[in-house]
Every structure is written in C-alpha cells, then in structure tokens.
Amino acid sequence: MNLRTMVLGLAMLASGAFTTLAAHADPDLDRLMKNPANWASQAGDYANHRYSPLKQINASNVKNMQVAWTMSTGVLRGHEGSPLVVGDTMYIHSPYPNKVIAVSLKDQTFKWMYQPQQDDQTVSVMCCDTVNRGVAYGDGKIFLQQADTTLVALNANTGDVVWTAKNGDAKKGETNTNAPHVFGDKVLTGISGGEFGVRGRIIAYDIKTGKPAWTAYSTGPDNEILLDPDKTMTWTDGKMMPVGRDSSVKTWKGDQWKLGGGTTWGWYAWDPKLNLVYYGSGNPGTWNPTQRPGDNKWSMTIFARDLNTGMAKWVYQMTPHDEWDYDGVNEMILADLTIKGQQVPAIVHFDRNGFAYTLNRVTGELLVAQKYDPAVNWADHIDMKSGKPVRNVAYSTQAAGADHNVKNICPSALGTKDEQPASFDPNSKLFFVPTNHVCMDYEPFEVDYTAGQPYVGATLSMYPGPKDPGVGGVNQGKTVENAMGNFIAWDAAKGKIVWSKPEKFSVWSGALTTAGDIAFYGTLEGYLKAVDLKTGKELWKFKTPSGIIGNVFTYEYEGKQYVGVYSGIGGWAGIGLAAGLKKSTEGLGAVGGYHELAKYTALGGTLFVFALPEKS
C-alpha cells in the first residue's frame, strides 16, 4: 500500500483541503466527560475508548476489591449497557419496560424513577431478548430510546418528560434496543428489526426541541441514503473512488432494498474536529442469500457522515452479499495509531464476520484487515486492493442454495464478536476485545415478507468452535477444548493477537481499561474479572448471581474509585435462560453448549458496585 496515501487525511487537514467544519460539543456533556470522576456517556467519551484515567484501583491492589453496594432494577431479563454517573447522581436503566432510575450516590436512595407506558405487543417483535443498551446525557437531559421506537428526553434533575420523538412503527417489526448518542447539538438514534424486513436508518434530532434534523437510510436511492455519487468515496482498486450513481439500488433485485435490513442498533462514534459520525449497518433481509442477488449495498457497511447534514463522506462495506448474518453494527473506535512508521488517524472495527478492520477515519482508506479468531473460515482473507473478502466456497450458503444445510461455518451468526464493546488503552495502544468462539450449521429457505412477521429465511444450529489454538502468553501455545469465548489483546496497527484468555462461554460483556493497568470484563457464568493489561493474567474475580452481559464502568465519588457492572443473563447468547425457552427465538438457532449455563447462573437484574475496602 502507498504509505503516502495512508496519511493523506492528516495532510488534507493541515492544508485546509478537508472542508468539513468542526462542530461544537455540548458544553455540559463535554465538561463532564473530561472529569474522570464521571461516567457521562456509555463509552466514557466520543471515541468509544471505554478507558478511564482513574488508577486508585490498580494491578497491585485490585485483589482486595469487594462489593460496596448493590441495587436491583426490578427486571429479570438481559441487562446490557451500563449506568451513567453525572456528579452525585447515577442513572440506571432496565430492559423492557425500559425504566430509568436516578440514584443518589450519597446514600443510594431514589431521586426519581421514570417508567414508560408501552404496548406489550412490542415484545413479540423484539429479535433477541428485550435488552436496552443504556441512556445518554446531554444539555441537562437524560435520553432514553424505548423499545417501542419512542425517543424520550427527561429532565436530568426531576425525571419530567421534556420532549418525545417517534422514529419507527412496531407494527412493522421496527423496535429499538440501542443507546442514543449525544454528539454536539444533536441526539442520534437508530432502528432494530433486521429480521422483520425493516429498512435501516439513523436519525438525528435537535437536542433542545426533539425536531428531526436529518434521516439517513442504509439502502435505497442516493437522496435517501444521503450520499453524493460524485463525492461520497469508497475503497476500490487500492484507492478511494466515488461510489457512483445509484450505488445501492443497483445491487438489489427490483425493490428488495425496501425490505433491505441494514439496521443501526450499535455503538456510534464522533470526531469533533472532523465533525464526522461513524457507525455500522446490519445484515440485509432476508437471511436467505439466494433471494437477494447482488452486493446488497449499503448493508454491512461503515458510514462516515457529517454531523450537521448527515451526508456520507465515505463508506466501506465489510461483507458484500452477506450469507451468514454478520451484522456490521459493532462499535467504531477512534484512535491515532502508528502504522508503518507513520501516525494515522484511525478507526478500528471488530466485525461480526471475524475480521478486525483498521481504516483511515479521515479518508476511509483500508489499512489493516485480519482475523481476530484463527478459527474464522468463511473467508480466507481480505483482499487489500478491493477491500472484499476472499470467500471459501465450502462455507457459502449462496453456493449451496436454499434447503441445503452448510456445516461448520466459523464464526456463527453470533459473530466473533457481537455488540459487546471492546476497549482501548491509549498507553499501550492495544485493544481489549470480548469475543465468541462459536461455529454453526446454516440452512436457508424461501420466505415471504409480511409486515410485522419474522422475515428470517434460515435455520441455524450453533456450537463450540474447534480447539482454541492458544494464541499469546496466557495460553502459552496450549490448545483449549470447548472454550466458547476469549478475551484478547489486539494490536490494530499490525492486525495481530497479542494475548488471548479463553473462557468457557462467550464473553458477552463490554470491556473497560483503566490507568491502573487493568482490563475488566464479565462472563456469562456471572464472574466479573480483572486481568493484567500486559499479560492477560487474572488478578481478581467475583461471582455475581446471574450472567454478565453488561458493560463494565468506573467512576469516583468523594475521592473513592468504584467499578460497576449489571448482573442479568440474557441477550442472544443467554436468551434461552432469560425467556425461559429451550432454544432461541424461532429461526435464530439454539447454541449447543449454552444449556450448561443453567448450572452456573440464574435470571437476574442487579447492579453491582465494587471498591477497595476502607483502610483500617
């Protein structure tokens, strides 16, 4: 690759050739995030680092950490996301019915509670448990994205409703599980429902009034995707080129793009200097690839959009013509990395398809693309010139055709990683990634679209991946049998695993790194763990009553550092327990091996907060 083009973005900025205007951050949120005592956004910052400079709890003393206090959310389902901490108040959320509770950090009493009134029929069209990934803060408000597609702005002091906005229709299978994101003077939210023929989109609202500022679809005509065929760029033939006219509709048969999926329920990032918002779109509908010939643009795509206008600056499609449900919605992490001796403004994305991508976040140029689980077999590698995967036809559900069961595909539809976010340590420049080590059999079938009914078109069977090859210092090269997950340290500049720590089940918890040289994560059995950043060596663990699929967070109150996480099994990996079912939602597949979870964990819905003991 031409090294000169790798740093083109920085040169453009220096010369003034890059014309996107920087935006002003919300002054209230910006001030709060700069103070590490708070945890004022779901990722702790705009860049999705999930890193804290707090270091009162460190690698030397974390072994002494103990429970400080707990609090029930009152809901026994999958608890994803994390609370927010703003000053002396913690804001807790729950799965459906999406309660929000403001808690005093002084004495853990309620300041206020908001419980929305929603039609319970909404639950019937929620794909993979009734999860909610958390609230957002900005402009003195708490923003909740309800399951029924209502975005609510609450007064942060009183819990009173300031404004509401509707962004979908549950009768069509449109729901919401994502956390809203506050960037500048706007609140951004997405849509869920890719398994119901929903057409994905992202919507930006005015933070003060709730009025829509812009809506950008993932599929369809250029003017609805908000891309300029001559100015929106994509990686082609080893360089950035304009996408061209009708870049999406030409890759679908007829009007299939209207049911095209590409939903947007993941984690977004924002670079205030560039004023670009980054996010990913999900799987195309249906899961049966033979019913939708073409690349199905722009599902499975990273978008970089101008926050003010929504116009796409560049796009990159990870999995053209998806055949395996490898949603591209996972978090976008912004980091400045040294690649081949040059400082690069990068974006790092751990895709469901098992490849970790590093791109130039200014230009969209592809820099690195490597497997972050050696078991990945649906593609041999990513062709760096075209940016497309080099597929292995033995695992192609398209090639096999409808009603043929393709076996031993790795990863499964769970992905090598699902939405559970990774973290970034700015000191070591390493990424700490919770992963799945699960493979599958996949059988497509013909399916007709009916509004509000599942539009899946495939049955799956999922099971533990092959023997883990034991990458890095933790395993010391030894294979690990029946490990269904790993917690890994990843070098995104080189595309290599530095170390890997195996787990019995998928690691479905969001990670946290701190200046105390610790990485935290939770397990489906219910353990919260702390490991050494350099080696992955386990330093501490605590067994909570239920599996952990929440994201670890940290804050400081009255000079004392705390670490917290939700304990509450659920999500796709734990839906069998959460919903009391023998297998997952119809068509989505049971995960062989996860029935053992019942031996280790039960339903739950409790926030656990930890700290070091008081000095005697």
Coordinates of C-alpha atoms in Angstrom, one line a residue:
M1 CA 0.0 0.0 0.0
N2 CA 1.2 3.5 -0.8
L3 CA 2.3 5.0 2.6
R4 CA 1.7 8.4 1.2
T5 CA -2.0 7.8 0.9
M6 CA -2.2 6.4 4.4
V7 CA -1.5 9.8 5.9
L8 CA -3.4 11.8 3.2
G9 CA -6.0 12.7 5.8
L10 CA -3.6 14.5 8.0
A11 CA -2.1 16.3 5.1
M12 CA -5.5 17.4 4.0
L13 CA -6.3 18.7 7.4
A14 CA -3.0 20.6 7.5
S15 CA -3.6 22.2 4.1
G16 CA -7.2 23.0 4.7
A17 CA -8.3 20.8 1.8
F18 CA -10.7 18.9 4.0
T19 CA -13.7 21.2 4.1
T20 CA -15.9 19.6 6.8
L21 CA -16.5 22.2 9.5
A22 CA -15.8 21.2 13.1
A23 CA -18.8 21.2 15.4
H24 CA -19.1 22.5 19.0
A25 CA -19.6 19.8 21.6
D26 CA -22.4 20.1 24.0
P27 CA -20.6 22.1 26.7
D28 CA -22.3 20.4 29.6
L29 CA -21.5 16.9 28.4
D30 CA -18.0 17.8 27.2
R31 CA -17.2 19.3 30.6
L32 CA -18.5 16.2 32.4
M33 CA -16.6 13.7 30.2
K34 CA -13.3 15.5 30.8
N35 CA -13.7 14.8 34.5
P36 CA -12.9 11.1 35.1
A37 CA -15.0 11.1 38.3
N38 CA -18.0 10.9 35.9
W39 CA -19.1 8.2 33.5
A40 CA -21.2 10.6 31.5
S41 CA -21.6 8.6 28.3
Q42 CA -21.9 4.9 27.6
A43 CA -18.3 4.6 26.3
G44 CA -16.9 7.3 28.6
D45 CA -16.0 9.5 25.6
Y46 CA -17.0 10.3 22.0
A47 CA -14.3 7.9 20.6
N48 CA -15.6 4.7 22.2
H49 CA -12.4 4.1 24.1
R50 CA -14.1 2.8 27.3
Y51 CA -11.0 3.8 29.1
S52 CA -10.6 5.7 32.4
P53 CA -7.5 7.5 33.7
L54 CA -8.6 6.6 37.3
K55 CA -5.9 4.4 39.0
Q56 CA -6.8 4.2 42.7
I57 CA -7.7 0.6 41.9
N58 CA -4.7 -0.9 40.1
A59 CA -3.0 -4.1 39.2
S60 CA -1.4 -4.3 42.6
N61 CA -4.4 -3.8 44.9
V62 CA -7.4 -5.0 42.7
K63 CA -7.2 -8.3 44.5
N64 CA -8.6 -6.6 47.5
M65 CA -11.7 -5.2 45.7
Q66 CA -15.1 -6.0 47.3
V67 CA -18.7 -5.2 47.0
A68 CA -19.6 -1.7 48.0
W69 CA -23.3 -1.7 47.3
T70 CA -25.9 -3.3 45.0
M71 CA -29.3 -2.3 43.6
S72 CA -32.0 -4.2 41.8
T73 CA -33.5 -2.8 38.6
G74 CA -36.7 -4.8 39.3
V75 CA -36.5 -6.6 35.9
L76 CA -35.3 -10.2 35.3
R77 CA -34.0 -10.1 31.7
G78 CA -30.8 -9.4 29.8
H79 CA -29.0 -6.3 31.2
E80 CA -26.8 -4.8 28.5
G81 CA -25.1 -1.3 28.6
S82 CA -24.2 0.4 31.8
P83 CA -25.4 3.2 34.1
L84 CA -24.2 6.8 33.7
V85 CA -22.6 8.8 36.5
V86 CA -23.0 12.6 36.5
G87 CA -21.8 14.4 39.5
D88 CA -23.5 12.9 42.6
T89 CA -26.2 11.0 40.6
M90 CA -26.2 7.6 38.9
Y91 CA -28.7 6.9 36.1
I92 CA -29.7 3.3 35.9
H93 CA -31.8 1.7 33.1
S94 CA -33.5 -1.6 32.7
P95 CA -34.5 -3.9 29.8
Y96 CA -38.2 -3.7 28.7
P97 CA -40.2 -1.9 30.1
N98 CA -37.2 0.4 30.0
K99 CA -37.3 2.0 33.4
V100 CA -34.9 4.8 34.2
I101 CA -33.9 5.5 37.9
A102 CA -31.9 8.4 39.2
V103 CA -29.9 7.3 42.3
S104 CA -28.2 9.5 44.9
L105 CA -24.6 8.3 45.3
K106 CA -24.6 9.7 48.8
D107 CA -27.0 7.1 50.2
Q108 CA -28.3 5.1 47.2
T109 CA -31.8 6.5 47.5
F110 CA -34.0 7.2 44.5
K111 CA -34.2 10.7 43.3
W112 CA -36.8 9.9 40.7
M113 CA -38.0 7.0 38.5
Y114 CA -39.4 7.0 35.0
Q115 CA -41.4 4.0 33.7
P116 CA -42.8 4.4 30.2
Q117 CA -46.2 3.0 29.2
Q118 CA -45.6 0.8 26.2
D119 CA -47.7 -1.7 24.3
D120 CA -46.6 -5.1 25.4
Q121 CA -47.1 -6.4 21.9
T122 CA -43.8 -4.7 21.2
V123 CA -42.0 -7.5 23.0
S124 CA -43.3 -10.0 20.3
V125 CA -41.3 -8.3 17.6
M126 CA -38.0 -7.9 19.5
C127 CA -35.5 -10.2 18.0
C128 CA -33.0 -11.3 20.6
D129 CA -34.3 -10.6 24.1
T130 CA -35.8 -7.4 25.5
V131 CA -32.5 -5.7 26.1
N132 CA -31.7 -2.0 26.2
R133 CA -28.2 -0.7 25.9
G134 CA -28.5 2.4 28.1
V135 CA -29.3 6.1 28.3
A136 CA -27.4 9.1 27.2
Y137 CA -26.8 12.5 28.8
G138 CA -26.6 16.0 27.4
D139 CA -28.0 19.5 27.7
G140 CA -29.2 18.7 31.2
K141 CA -31.3 15.8 29.9
I142 CA -31.4 12.1 30.1
F143 CA -32.2 10.4 26.7
L144 CA -34.0 7.1 26.7
Q145 CA -34.7 5.1 23.5
Q146 CA -37.7 3.0 24.3
A147 CA -38.3 -0.4 22.7
D148 CA -41.5 0.9 21.0
T149 CA -39.3 3.4 19.0
T150 CA -40.1 6.4 21.2
L151 CA -37.1 8.6 22.0
V152 CA -37.7 10.4 25.3
A153 CA -35.8 13.4 26.7
L154 CA -36.1 13.6 30.5
N155 CA -35.1 16.4 32.8
A156 CA -32.0 15.1 34.5
N157 CA -32.9 16.7 37.8
T158 CA -36.6 15.8 38.0
G159 CA -37.3 13.0 35.5
D160 CA -40.0 15.1 33.9
V161 CA -40.6 14.5 30.2
V162 CA -39.2 17.4 28.2
W163 CA -39.9 16.1 24.7
T164 CA -40.6 12.8 22.8
A165 CA -40.0 11.7 19.2
K166 CA -41.2 8.7 17.3
N167 CA -38.7 7.0 14.9
G168 CA -40.5 3.8 13.9
D169 CA -43.5 1.6 13.9
A170 CA -43.6 -1.6 16.0
K171 CA -46.4 -3.0 13.9
K172 CA -43.9 -3.3 11.1
G173 CA -41.4 -5.0 13.3
E174 CA -39.4 -1.8 14.0
T175 CA -38.1 -1.7 17.6
N176 CA -35.2 -0.2 19.4
T177 CA -32.6 -1.7 21.6
N178 CA -29.7 0.8 21.1
A179 CA -28.5 3.5 23.3
P180 CA -28.9 7.1 22.0
H181 CA -25.8 9.1 21.4
V182 CA -25.3 12.8 22.1
F183 CA -23.0 14.5 19.7
G184 CA -22.8 18.3 19.6
D185 CA -26.3 19.8 19.4
K186 CA -27.9 16.5 18.2
V187 CA -29.1 13.2 19.6
L188 CA -28.6 10.3 17.3
T189 CA -30.5 7.0 17.3
G190 CA -31.1 4.0 15.1
I191 CA -33.6 1.2 14.5
S192 CA -33.7 -2.5 15.1
G193 CA -35.7 -5.2 13.3
G194 CA -33.5 -6.6 10.6
E195 CA -35.2 -10.0 11.0
F196 CA -38.6 -8.3 10.2
G197 CA -37.7 -6.7 6.8
V198 CA -37.1 -3.3 8.4
R199 CA -35.2 -0.8 6.3
G200 CA -32.4 0.5 8.4
R201 CA -31.7 4.2 9.1
I202 CA -30.1 6.6 11.5
I203 CA -32.0 9.7 12.7
A204 CA -30.6 12.9 14.2
Y205 CA -32.7 15.1 16.4
D206 CA -32.2 18.6 17.8
I207 CA -31.1 18.2 21.4
K208 CA -33.3 21.0 22.7
T209 CA -36.5 20.5 20.7
G210 CA -36.6 16.9 19.5
K211 CA -37.2 18.0 16.0
P212 CA -35.7 15.8 13.3
A213 CA -32.6 17.3 11.8
W214 CA -31.9 14.5 9.2
T215 CA -32.6 10.9 8.4
A216 CA -30.2 8.7 6.5
Y217 CA -31.2 5.2 5.3
S218 CA -28.8 2.3 4.7
T219 CA -30.3 1.2 1.5
G220 CA -32.2 2.8 -1.4
P221 CA -31.9 5.9 -3.6
D222 CA -28.9 8.2 -3.2
N223 CA -31.0 11.1 -1.8
E224 CA -32.5 8.9 0.9
I225 CA -29.1 7.4 1.9
L226 CA -27.7 10.9 1.9
L227 CA -24.8 10.3 -0.3
D228 CA -23.4 12.2 -3.2
P229 CA -22.5 9.8 -6.1
D230 CA -19.6 12.0 -7.1
K231 CA -18.2 13.0 -3.6
T232 CA -19.0 10.1 -1.3
M233 CA -16.0 7.8 -1.5
T234 CA -15.3 4.1 -1.1
W235 CA -12.2 1.8 -1.2
T236 CA -11.9 0.4 -4.7
D237 CA -8.9 -1.0 -6.7
G238 CA -6.4 0.2 -4.0
K239 CA -7.7 3.7 -3.7
M240 CA -10.6 5.9 -2.7
M241 CA -13.1 6.3 -5.6
P242 CA -16.6 7.9 -5.8
V243 CA -19.4 5.4 -5.2
G244 CA -21.2 6.4 -8.4
R245 CA -24.9 6.9 -9.1
D246 CA -27.5 4.5 -7.6
S247 CA -24.7 2.6 -5.8
S248 CA -27.3 0.9 -3.6
V249 CA -30.3 0.2 -5.7
K250 CA -28.2 -1.3 -8.5
T251 CA -27.1 -4.1 -6.1
W252 CA -30.6 -5.3 -5.2
K253 CA -33.2 -7.1 -7.3
G254 CA -36.0 -4.8 -8.1
D255 CA -37.3 -3.1 -5.0
Q256 CA -35.9 -5.5 -2.5
W257 CA -33.9 -2.6 -0.9
K258 CA -37.2 -1.5 0.7
L259 CA -37.0 -4.6 2.9
G260 CA -33.2 -4.5 2.9
G261 CA -32.3 -4.6 6.6
G262 CA -29.1 -2.6 7.3
T263 CA -30.4 -1.7 10.8
T264 CA -28.4 0.6 13.0
W265 CA -28.7 -0.6 16.6
G266 CA -25.0 -0.5 17.5
W267 CA -22.5 1.9 19.0
Y268 CA -21.6 5.2 17.2
A269 CA -18.5 7.4 17.5
W270 CA -17.9 11.1 16.7
D271 CA -14.7 13.0 15.9
P272 CA -15.5 16.7 16.8
K273 CA -12.5 18.0 14.9
L274 CA -13.7 16.4 11.6
N275 CA -17.3 16.6 12.6
L276 CA -17.8 13.1 11.3
V277 CA -20.1 10.5 12.9
Y278 CA -19.1 6.8 12.4
Y279 CA -21.4 3.8 12.7
G280 CA -22.2 0.4 11.1
S281 CA -25.2 -1.0 9.4
G282 CA -26.5 -4.5 9.9
N283 CA -27.5 -7.6 7.9
P284 CA -29.6 -7.5 4.7
G285 CA -33.0 -9.1 4.8
T286 CA -33.7 -11.9 4.4
W287 CA -31.1 -14.3 5.8
N288 CA -31.6 -16.5 2.7
P289 CA -29.0 -15.0 0.3
T290 CA -30.4 -16.7 -2.8
Q291 CA -33.5 -14.4 -2.5
R292 CA -31.5 -11.2 -2.8
P293 CA -28.8 -11.4 -5.5
G294 CA -26.2 -8.6 -5.6
D295 CA -23.9 -6.9 -3.1
N296 CA -26.9 -5.5 -1.2
K297 CA -25.3 -2.1 -0.6
W298 CA -25.1 -0.5 1.9
S299 CA -25.9 -3.2 4.4
M300 CA -22.9 -4.4 6.4
T301 CA -21.2 -1.0 6.0
I302 CA -19.2 1.5 7.9
F303 CA -20.6 5.0 7.3
A304 CA -18.7 8.3 8.0
R305 CA -21.3 11.1 8.0
D306 CA -21.2 14.9 8.5
L307 CA -23.0 15.6 11.8
N308 CA -24.6 18.8 10.6
T309 CA -26.1 17.5 7.3
G310 CA -26.0 13.7 7.6
M311 CA -24.2 13.5 4.2
A312 CA -21.9 10.5 3.8
K313 CA -18.2 11.4 3.3
W314 CA -17.1 7.8 2.8
V315 CA -18.5 4.2 3.1
Y316 CA -16.9 0.8 3.4
Q317 CA -18.8 -2.5 3.0
M318 CA -17.3 -5.3 5.1
T319 CA -19.4 -8.2 3.9
P320 CA -21.0 -7.7 0.5
H321 CA -24.0 -10.0 -0.1
D322 CA -24.0 -11.4 3.4
E323 CA -24.7 -15.1 3.6
W324 CA -24.3 -15.6 7.4
D325 CA -26.0 -12.7 9.3
Y326 CA -22.7 -10.9 10.1
D327 CA -24.2 -7.6 11.1
G328 CA -21.7 -4.7 10.9
V329 CA -23.1 -2.7 13.8
N330 CA -20.3 -3.3 16.3
E331 CA -18.6 -0.2 17.9
M332 CA -16.3 2.1 15.9
I333 CA -13.2 3.0 18.0
L334 CA -11.3 6.2 17.1
A335 CA -7.6 6.1 17.8
D336 CA -4.4 7.6 16.5
L337 CA -2.0 4.7 15.7
T338 CA 1.5 4.4 14.3
I339 CA 1.3 2.2 11.1
K340 CA 4.4 1.5 9.2
G341 CA 6.2 4.3 10.9
Q342 CA 3.5 6.9 10.3
Q343 CA 0.9 8.4 12.6
V344 CA -2.5 7.7 11.3
P345 CA -5.9 9.0 12.4
A346 CA -7.6 5.6 12.5
I347 CA -10.9 3.9 13.1
V348 CA -10.9 0.3 14.4
H349 CA -13.8 -2.0 14.0
F350 CA -14.2 -5.6 15.2
D351 CA -16.8 -7.0 12.8
R352 CA -19.1 -9.9 13.4
N353 CA -17.6 -11.6 10.4
G354 CA -14.4 -12.3 12.3
F355 CA -12.1 -9.7 10.7
A356 CA -10.8 -6.6 12.5
Y357 CA -10.5 -3.6 10.3
T358 CA -8.3 -0.5 10.7
L359 CA -9.1 2.4 8.3
N360 CA -8.0 6.0 8.0
R361 CA -11.0 7.8 9.6
V362 CA -10.5 10.9 7.5
T363 CA -10.3 9.3 4.1
G364 CA -11.8 5.8 4.6
E365 CA -8.7 4.1 3.2
L366 CA -8.3 0.4 4.3
L367 CA -5.1 -0.1 6.2
V368 CA -5.4 -3.4 8.0
A369 CA -7.8 -6.3 7.9
Q370 CA -7.0 -9.5 9.7
K371 CA -8.9 -12.4 11.5
Y372 CA -9.1 -11.9 15.3
D373 CA -10.0 -15.6 15.8
P374 CA -7.9 -18.1 13.9
A375 CA -11.0 -20.3 13.5
V376 CA -12.7 -18.0 11.0
N377 CA -13.1 -20.0 7.8
W378 CA -15.9 -18.4 5.7
A379 CA -13.3 -16.3 4.1
D380 CA -9.6 -16.9 3.7
H381 CA -8.5 -13.3 3.9
I382 CA -9.5 -9.7 2.9
D383 CA -8.1 -8.6 -0.5
M384 CA -6.5 -5.3 0.4
K385 CA -6.8 -3.9 -3.1
S386 CA -10.5 -4.4 -3.5
G387 CA -11.3 -4.5 0.2
K388 CA -13.5 -7.5 -0.3
P389 CA -13.4 -10.9 1.4
V390 CA -11.9 -13.8 -0.4
R391 CA -14.6 -16.4 0.3
N392 CA -14.2 -20.1 0.8
V393 CA -16.9 -21.7 -1.3
A394 CA -17.1 -24.7 1.0
Y395 CA -18.9 -22.5 3.6
S396 CA -21.1 -20.5 1.1
T397 CA -24.8 -20.7 1.8
Q398 CA -25.4 -18.9 -1.5
A399 CA -23.4 -21.6 -3.4
A400 CA -25.2 -24.4 -1.6
G401 CA -28.6 -22.9 -2.3
A402 CA -31.9 -23.0 -0.4
D403 CA -32.8 -26.1 1.7
H404 CA -29.2 -27.2 1.9
N405 CA -27.5 -27.3 5.3
V406 CA -24.0 -25.9 5.2
K407 CA -22.0 -27.2 8.2
N408 CA -19.1 -26.0 10.3
I409 CA -19.2 -22.3 9.3
C410 CA -17.0 -20.2 11.6
P411 CA -17.9 -17.8 13.1
S412 CA -21.6 -18.4 13.8
A413 CA -24.2 -15.7 13.3
L414 CA -23.3 -14.6 16.9
G415 CA -20.1 -13.3 15.2
T416 CA -16.6 -13.5 16.5
K417 CA -17.9 -10.5 18.5
D418 CA -21.4 -9.1 18.7
E419 CA -22.4 -5.7 20.2
Q420 CA -20.4 -6.2 23.4
P421 CA -17.9 -3.3 23.1
A422 CA -14.1 -3.6 23.2
S423 CA -11.9 -1.0 25.0
F424 CA -8.8 0.9 24.0
D425 CA -5.7 1.6 26.2
P426 CA -4.1 4.8 24.9
N427 CA -0.8 4.0 26.7
S428 CA -0.1 0.6 25.1
K429 CA -2.2 1.4 22.0
L430 CA -3.8 -2.1 22.4
F431 CA -7.5 -3.0 22.1
F432 CA -9.1 -5.4 24.6
V433 CA -11.8 -7.4 23.0
P434 CA -14.5 -9.8 24.3
T435 CA -15.1 -12.5 21.7
N436 CA -17.1 -15.6 20.8
H437 CA -15.6 -18.8 19.6
V438 CA -18.7 -20.4 18.2
C439 CA -19.4 -22.0 14.8
M440 CA -22.7 -23.1 13.1
D441 CA -24.7 -25.0 10.5
Y442 CA -26.8 -22.8 8.4
E443 CA -29.8 -23.8 6.1
P444 CA -31.5 -21.1 4.1
F445 CA -35.1 -21.5 2.9
E446 CA -37.6 -19.4 0.9
V447 CA -39.6 -16.9 2.9
D448 CA -42.3 -14.3 2.0
Y449 CA -42.5 -10.9 3.5
T450 CA -45.5 -9.9 5.7
A451 CA -45.3 -6.7 7.7
G452 CA -44.7 -7.3 11.4
Q453 CA -43.8 -11.0 10.9
P454 CA -40.4 -12.6 11.0
Y455 CA -38.5 -12.4 7.7
V456 CA -35.6 -14.6 8.6
G457 CA -35.4 -17.3 5.9
A458 CA -32.8 -19.6 7.6
T459 CA -32.4 -22.1 10.5
L460 CA -29.2 -22.3 12.4
S461 CA -27.5 -24.6 14.8
M462 CA -24.6 -23.2 16.8
Y463 CA -21.9 -25.0 18.9
P464 CA -18.4 -24.5 20.3
G465 CA -15.7 -23.8 17.8
P466 CA -12.7 -26.0 17.2
K467 CA -9.9 -26.4 19.8
D468 CA -8.6 -22.9 20.6
P469 CA -5.0 -22.7 19.2
G470 CA -3.9 -20.8 22.3
V471 CA -2.5 -17.6 21.0
G472 CA -0.3 -15.5 23.2
G473 CA 1.1 -15.6 26.7
V474 CA -2.0 -16.6 28.7
N475 CA -2.4 -20.0 26.9
Q476 CA 1.3 -20.4 26.2
G477 CA 0.5 -22.1 23.0
K478 CA -1.6 -24.8 24.5
T479 CA -4.9 -25.7 22.9
V480 CA -8.1 -25.3 24.9
E481 CA -11.1 -27.5 24.3
N482 CA -14.7 -26.4 24.4
A483 CA -13.8 -22.7 25.0
M484 CA -16.7 -20.8 23.6
G485 CA -15.1 -17.4 24.1
N486 CA -11.9 -15.5 24.5
F487 CA -10.8 -12.2 26.0
I488 CA -8.0 -10.9 23.7
A489 CA -5.5 -8.1 23.5
W490 CA -5.3 -6.8 19.9
D491 CA -2.7 -4.8 18.0
A492 CA -4.8 -2.9 15.4
A493 CA -1.7 -1.4 13.7
K494 CA -0.4 -4.8 12.9
G495 CA -3.5 -6.9 12.9
K496 CA -2.3 -9.4 15.5
I497 CA -3.4 -11.0 18.7
V498 CA -1.0 -10.1 21.5
W499 CA -2.5 -12.5 24.0
S500 CA -5.8 -14.5 24.4
K501 CA -7.5 -15.6 27.6
P502 CA -10.1 -18.4 26.9
E503 CA -13.5 -18.6 28.6
K504 CA -15.9 -21.5 28.9
F505 CA -18.7 -19.4 27.3
S506 CA -18.8 -16.4 25.0
V507 CA -17.5 -13.2 26.6
W508 CA -20.7 -11.1 26.1
S509 CA -19.7 -8.2 28.4
G510 CA -18.3 -4.9 27.4
A511 CA -14.7 -4.3 28.5
L512 CA -13.1 -1.5 30.5
T513 CA -9.5 -0.5 30.7
T514 CA -8.0 1.9 33.3
A515 CA -4.8 3.7 34.0
G516 CA -4.3 1.2 36.8
D517 CA -3.1 -1.3 34.2
I518 CA -6.2 -3.4 34.4
A519 CA -8.8 -4.6 32.0
F520 CA -12.2 -5.6 33.4
Y521 CA -14.9 -7.8 31.8
G522 CA -17.7 -10.1 32.8
T523 CA -18.6 -13.7 31.9
L524 CA -21.9 -15.5 31.1
E525 CA -21.5 -17.6 34.3
G526 CA -21.6 -14.3 36.3
Y527 CA -17.9 -13.6 37.1
L528 CA -16.6 -10.0 37.0
K529 CA -12.9 -10.4 36.2
A530 CA -9.8 -8.1 36.3
V531 CA -6.8 -9.0 34.2
D532 CA -3.3 -7.6 33.7
L533 CA -3.2 -5.4 30.6
K534 CA 0.3 -6.7 29.6
T535 CA -0.2 -10.4 30.0
G536 CA -3.8 -11.2 30.5
K537 CA -3.1 -12.8 33.8
E538 CA -6.2 -13.0 36.0
L539 CA -5.8 -10.7 39.1
W540 CA -9.3 -10.9 40.7
K541 CA -12.7 -12.3 40.1
F542 CA -16.1 -12.1 41.8
K543 CA -19.1 -14.4 41.2
T544 CA -22.4 -12.5 40.8
P545 CA -25.7 -14.4 40.9
S546 CA -26.5 -14.0 37.2
G547 CA -24.6 -13.9 34.0
I548 CA -23.0 -10.7 33.0
I549 CA -23.7 -9.2 29.6
G550 CA -23.5 -5.6 30.7
N551 CA -20.6 -3.2 30.2
V552 CA -18.1 -2.5 33.0
F553 CA -17.8 1.2 34.0
T554 CA -15.9 3.2 36.7
Y555 CA -16.3 6.5 38.5
E556 CA -15.1 8.4 41.5
Y557 CA -17.2 9.8 44.4
E558 CA -15.8 11.7 47.3
G559 CA -12.3 10.7 46.4
K560 CA -13.0 7.0 46.1
Q561 CA -12.9 4.9 42.9
Y562 CA -15.7 2.5 42.1
V563 CA -16.2 -0.2 39.4
G564 CA -19.6 -1.4 38.5
V565 CA -21.5 -3.8 36.2
Y566 CA -25.0 -5.2 35.7
S567 CA -25.6 -8.8 36.5
G568 CA -28.5 -10.2 34.5
I569 CA -28.3 -13.0 31.9
G570 CA -29.9 -12.5 28.5
G571 CA -29.1 -11.1 25.1
W572 CA -28.8 -13.5 22.2
A573 CA -26.3 -15.8 23.9
G574 CA -28.5 -16.1 27.0
I575 CA -32.0 -15.7 25.6
G576 CA -32.8 -19.3 26.3
L577 CA -32.5 -18.6 30.1
A578 CA -33.8 -15.1 30.0
A579 CA -37.0 -16.1 28.2
G580 CA -37.4 -19.5 29.8
L581 CA -37.2 -21.2 26.4
K582 CA -35.4 -24.3 25.3
K583 CA -33.9 -22.6 22.3
S584 CA -33.7 -19.1 20.9
T585 CA -36.3 -17.2 19.0
E586 CA -37.8 -19.1 16.1
G587 CA -35.3 -19.3 13.2
L588 CA -32.4 -17.8 15.1
G589 CA -30.9 -21.1 16.3
A590 CA -30.1 -22.8 19.6
V591 CA -26.5 -22.6 20.8
G592 CA -25.3 -26.1 21.7
G593 CA -23.4 -26.0 25.0
Y594 CA -25.2 -23.0 26.4
H595 CA -27.7 -25.2 28.1
E596 CA -24.9 -25.7 30.7
L597 CA -25.3 -22.1 31.7
A598 CA -28.2 -23.2 34.0
K599 CA -25.6 -24.9 36.1
Y600 CA -23.8 -21.7 36.8
T601 CA -26.3 -18.8 36.7
A602 CA -29.9 -17.8 37.1
L603 CA -32.1 -14.9 36.0
G604 CA -31.0 -11.6 37.4
G605 CA -31.3 -7.8 37.3
T606 CA -28.9 -6.3 39.8
L607 CA -26.3 -3.6 39.6
F608 CA -23.1 -4.5 41.5
V609 CA -20.7 -1.7 42.5
F610 CA -17.2 -2.6 43.9
A611 CA -14.4 -0.6 45.6
L612 CA -11.3 -1.2 47.7
P613 CA -12.0 -1.7 51.5
E614 CA -11.7 1.2 53.8
K615 CA -8.2 1.5 55.4
S616 CA -8.3 0.2 59.0

